[in-house]
Amino acid sequence: MMRALLKLIYKDTLVLIRDRGGLAMLFIMPAALVLIMTNLQDSTFRSINESGIKLILLNEDNDSLGLTLENEIIQSRLFKVYKQIGNKIPDEDEVREAVASGRFQIGFIIPKGATQLIRSQIRNNLAMLFSPENMPVSAGDSMYFKVYLDPITKISFRETLQSHVREMTTRIENQIIFSELSREISMRFPMAIRKPILLQKEAIFYKEEYATKEDNKVIPNSVQHNVPAWTLFAIFFVVIPLAGAMIKEREEGNLARLLTMPCSYFSIMLSKVIVYLIVCYLQYVLILAMGVYLLPLFNLPPLNIAGQLDVLSVMALAVALAAIGYGMAIGTIATTHQQAAIFASISVVILAAIGGIWVPVFIMPPVMRQLSVISPLNWALNGFYDILIRGARFSDILSTCIYLICFASACMLISIYYHRFKKEHI
Amino acid sequence: MTNDEVVIEIRELKKIYRGSKTPALSNISLSIQRGSIFGLLGPNGAGKTTMIRILCGLLQTTSGDVFINGYSITKNIRLIRNFIGVVPQEIALYPTLTAYENLSVYGGIYGLHGHELKKRINELLILAGLEKNRHIQVKKFSGGMKRRLNLIAGILHKPEIIFLDEPTVGVDVQSRTAIITSLKEINRDGATIIYTSHYLEEAEELCNFIAIIDKGKVISQGTLAEIKQVHYNKEKSLEEIFL
């Protein structure tokens, strides 16, 4: 039994390594996938501050509000501010055209007389507060900043920008209100305030911290998020060559020959499990090494796996088993190579999509969120995130590993019983 | 080389494929003697491959049983696999593995190892005339070379009983002669051979017992002489009698 198993492993290894194209697909493609996707997603994952959004500013006010706002915008690391287009200060139409053509993501216009307008509004309001009997007939016109946005920008991006702009203008407005209020008070009560009160600083602050288990110091970044996601996507793509190898073995008559020999269907399958488990593990090691050593060469943060290698390895083996089990079920049930290749690739893409590989599960519609729990890629992704981002230890990911191994066992049992069923019912 | 001991006994064997109304094999009973070369002859679709697949445990019977060395294939197939060798109709070899690697894998599964395995592979490669091609990948072999390798892969472990399903189909005369010669040699060493073919002249040359099946039924069986006697045509060949 053991000798037969070793020979089967030898055979499956030789078949695999002689298929140079297939082997390249198993290692080069996942490596390329991780490299490209991590680079692509890095820009969207980075804080918006780091992106340097191009803003064309037209300050027609040139008074205190306009100058303060301009200064705030320039000092803000959110924008890369331009005041000229081709060495010329643009007018409003040119600003709009420049944004419409995509040269700038945002065009910001501070209208003429903005300071005057806001001051008079605030004074009116204060007058109403202190002398309601002298209420002005009209509250005055509202003041509008014109913000032109590139139409191809996403809604979330626009909302972020608007929120930043609104925050800045509100702060300036508050400062003006405060200075006008102190001026009014000092006028009315000259003994109460000896010098004008200035709004020194904000009173409410937020202290943000990532909620991690234990004393994990790993800072989430695009690499910590993308490397595990695309690693397990790549591991699951082992389904295609595995199912293909099984169908080829069956079509060539080798499986039938093996089944006339003193070796069971179980040992034929076990040999494949062992060989492909090694392949998946090597894939994982390769991609992990890329995350640690190669990605930093592309200006990406290095993958931080400090102290987590053992837990990660257990998780990778559980994922590999799930992928191999799935591949075996497809390889047994599919009748042709084409059928297996198409079904395997599309189903892995679907499982990855609903599993949160491309779009995080929490932003999915409720139905998709519920569906995501059926995807083993979702379990695995959560397991990897638990380890790499939340600092989980083995006991924390044990249940995820058990789910994955149960999935693998179920698929393998389907494979074995379907084979038996076919033999009995032909 | 034959003796009276029955090595394979087929009793009322019936096989109906799922979804088919007509049986592929219909109540077949046959006895095969140890040391014989038993020819199972018939046209394409007669049921020869179905019979071989049942005898080596790849297909289940609808009813009836087969006893090999006294063991029932429905109950003891795992045990039976140790002393049978199968040469399937298709080239059941791994094309990216060399001739030596293919034989090493199959021999290893039969429990051969080390020096014994190497020696046996060398003997058989010489028998098949493939000793110079041992380290060449099978995908680069000609059709005849593949057939010869396919044959020796089934006899590596010196089985008592060998099932050959049309081993000469689609090969040139040279390779066919080499295969027939090899089979006679293997039989001389004591193996019982069950051989299917639709080449009747080949069976006349090789087999000492013959069963002719058509549409799943045995229409004639016995030694070559007995069949000719039954059909009153001692001078005619099998082909002339049945065509």
XYZ file of C-alpha atoms in Angstrom, chain A residues 74-310:
237
model
C -2.645 74.820 0.103
C -1.569 73.646 3.544
C -3.905 70.706 3.418
C -2.005 67.648 2.162
C -5.170 66.579 0.410
C -4.632 68.617 -2.736
C -1.974 69.458 -5.198
C -3.008 73.065 -5.740
C -2.600 74.920 -9.025
C -3.526 78.566 -9.459
C -2.565 78.893 -13.078
C -3.208 76.994 -16.271
C -0.358 77.434 -18.710
C 1.176 80.397 -16.820
C -2.117 82.239 -16.855
C -4.672 82.761 -14.124
C -7.830 81.185 -15.528
C -11.339 82.549 -15.442
C -14.299 80.504 -14.259
C -15.058 79.063 -17.704
C -11.480 77.935 -18.119
C -11.546 76.295 -14.699
C -14.713 74.407 -15.598
C -13.262 73.350 -18.943
C -10.007 72.189 -17.353
C -11.916 69.991 -14.896
C -14.292 68.739 -17.582
C -11.339 67.688 -19.706
C -9.906 65.685 -16.775
C -6.759 67.810 -16.307
C -7.884 68.497 -12.750
C -10.126 66.443 -10.488
C -11.499 69.511 -8.778
C -11.960 73.187 -9.552
C -12.543 75.529 -6.616
C -13.761 79.063 -7.052
C -13.890 81.563 -4.197
C -16.304 84.212 -5.445
C -15.646 87.936 -5.506
C -16.737 89.677 -2.295
C -16.998 86.439 -0.351
C -15.432 87.961 2.782
C -17.680 90.970 2.616
C -20.767 88.823 2.135
C -20.086 86.452 5.002
C -19.150 89.289 7.323
C -22.337 91.180 6.618
C -24.366 87.995 7.136
C -22.725 87.346 10.478
C -23.172 90.944 11.552
C -26.840 90.757 10.645
C -27.175 87.608 12.703
C -25.420 89.186 15.668
C -27.547 92.263 15.373
C -30.612 90.011 15.504
C -29.187 88.339 18.582
C -28.422 91.531 20.498
C -31.169 93.845 19.175
C -34.084 91.728 17.895
C -36.239 94.893 17.673
C -33.919 96.143 14.854
C -34.251 92.954 12.778
C -33.203 93.480 9.138
C -35.887 92.914 6.555
C -33.775 90.369 4.716
C -31.204 87.887 6.043
C -29.033 88.686 3.003
C -27.873 86.438 0.166
C -26.183 83.130 0.899
C -22.645 82.786 -0.243
C -21.690 79.952 -2.628
C -18.289 78.530 -3.312
C -18.282 76.957 -6.705
C -16.759 73.490 -6.778
C -16.361 71.775 -10.140
C -15.806 68.012 -9.966
C -14.462 65.716 -12.617
C -17.542 63.691 -13.695
C -15.658 60.391 -13.721
C -14.789 60.590 -10.028
C -16.580 58.090 -7.820
C -19.332 59.183 -5.447
C -17.306 58.182 -2.388
C -14.368 60.245 -3.666
C -16.601 63.289 -4.221
C -18.111 62.929 -0.780
C -14.670 62.807 0.795
C -13.616 65.953 -1.059
C -16.799 67.804 -0.205
C -16.465 66.836 3.409
C -12.896 68.219 3.526
C -13.893 71.470 1.830
C -16.903 71.828 4.091
C -14.749 71.241 7.146
C -12.324 73.989 6.100
C -14.995 76.555 5.295
C -16.893 75.809 8.498
C -13.728 76.354 10.512
C -13.088 79.694 8.812
C -16.737 80.686 9.205
C -16.543 79.870 12.914
C -13.432 81.986 13.272
C -15.166 84.933 11.637
C -18.251 84.444 13.820
C -16.091 84.303 16.892
C -14.096 87.395 16.023
C -17.264 89.342 15.120
C -18.923 88.150 18.308
C -15.972 89.239 20.456
C -15.878 92.539 18.620
C -19.612 93.039 19.270
C -19.282 92.083 22.938
C -16.272 94.337 23.489
C -18.200 97.164 21.894
C -21.217 96.602 24.101
C -19.353 95.639 27.265
C -15.944 97.368 26.994
C -14.948 96.340 30.530
C -15.713 92.640 30.086
C -13.259 91.850 27.326
C -9.944 93.621 27.324
C -8.694 92.093 24.092
C -10.487 90.134 21.325
C -10.908 86.430 21.968
C -9.544 84.222 19.244
C -10.693 80.719 18.525
C -7.535 78.941 19.576
C -8.144 75.323 18.744
C -10.794 72.717 18.400
C -12.181 71.266 21.581
C -13.115 67.797 20.305
C -10.555 65.350 19.007
C -10.644 61.723 17.884
C -8.104 59.216 19.016
C -8.076 56.468 16.403
C -6.550 53.037 16.959
C -6.891 49.749 15.101
C -8.716 47.208 17.225
C -6.446 44.145 17.150
C -6.169 41.064 19.269
C -3.214 40.821 21.612
C -0.470 43.381 21.222
C -0.342 43.486 17.475
C 1.552 46.391 16.029
C 0.864 45.619 12.372
C -0.517 48.626 10.533
C -3.070 47.620 7.895
C -1.948 48.512 4.386
C -2.573 47.431 0.832
C -0.019 44.611 1.037
C -1.446 43.185 4.282
C -4.866 43.195 2.601
C -4.029 42.216 -0.945
C -1.362 39.553 -0.543
C -3.580 37.128 1.421
C -6.591 37.822 -0.795
C -4.780 37.137 -4.050
C -2.752 34.302 -2.570
C -5.827 32.302 -1.794
C -7.373 33.235 -5.135
C -4.224 31.822 -6.763
C -4.279 28.717 -4.570
C -7.874 28.059 -5.599
C -6.864 28.237 -9.250
C -5.051 24.939 -8.695
C -8.518 23.496 -9.279
C -8.078 23.889 -13.055
C -4.838 21.909 -13.590
C -5.883 19.335 -10.995
C -9.278 18.664 -12.563
C -7.599 18.683 -15.983
C -4.985 16.132 -14.894
C -7.699 13.847 -13.522
C -9.736 14.008 -16.722
C -6.637 13.442 -18.857
C -5.694 10.407 -16.791
C -9.210 9.063 -17.241
C -9.379 9.812 -20.973
C -5.985 8.228 -21.651
C -7.139 5.017 -19.961
C -4.494 5.245 -17.245
C -7.061 5.498 -14.471
C -8.781 2.317 -15.678
C -5.412 0.552 -15.794
C -4.559 1.728 -12.282
C -7.912 0.461 -11.058
C -7.094 -3.050 -12.291
C -3.983 -2.957 -10.106
C -3.631 -3.523 -6.371
C -4.258 0.124 -5.493
C -7.525 1.740 -4.475
C -9.227 4.806 -5.914
C -8.577 6.401 -2.524
C -4.796 5.974 -2.859
C -4.886 7.339 -6.429
C -6.648 10.423 -5.053
C -4.433 10.633 -1.979
C -1.360 10.808 -4.182
C -2.823 13.813 -5.975
C -3.748 15.447 -2.680
C -0.149 15.144 -1.473
C 1.440 16.400 -4.713
C -0.925 19.342 -5.146
C -0.708 20.188 -1.450
C 3.032 20.636 -1.921
C 2.382 22.761 -5.033
C -0.080 24.973 -3.157
C 2.301 25.330 -0.253
C 5.105 26.358 -2.594
C 2.743 28.882 -4.205
C 2.017 30.289 -0.774
C 5.726 30.468 0.146
C 6.515 32.168 -3.178
C 3.807 34.784 -2.767
C 4.678 35.371 0.862
C 8.329 35.861 -0.091
C 7.190 38.288 -2.780
C 5.220 40.214 -0.190
C 8.216 40.455 2.117
C 11.069 41.001 -0.349
C 9.780 41.929 -3.816
C 6.833 44.264 -3.246
C 8.948 46.837 -1.314
C 11.001 47.210 -4.501
C 7.819 48.541 -6.141
C 7.346 51.249 -3.495
C 4.859 49.113 -1.621
C 5.008 48.449 2.099
C 6.537 45.059 2.983
C 4.288 42.240 4.141
C 4.564 41.954 7.896
C 4.454 38.310 8.981
C 6.517 38.669 12.120
C 5.788 35.825 14.502
C 2.833 34.632 12.435
C 4.545 32.215 10.052
C 3.389 29.068 11.863
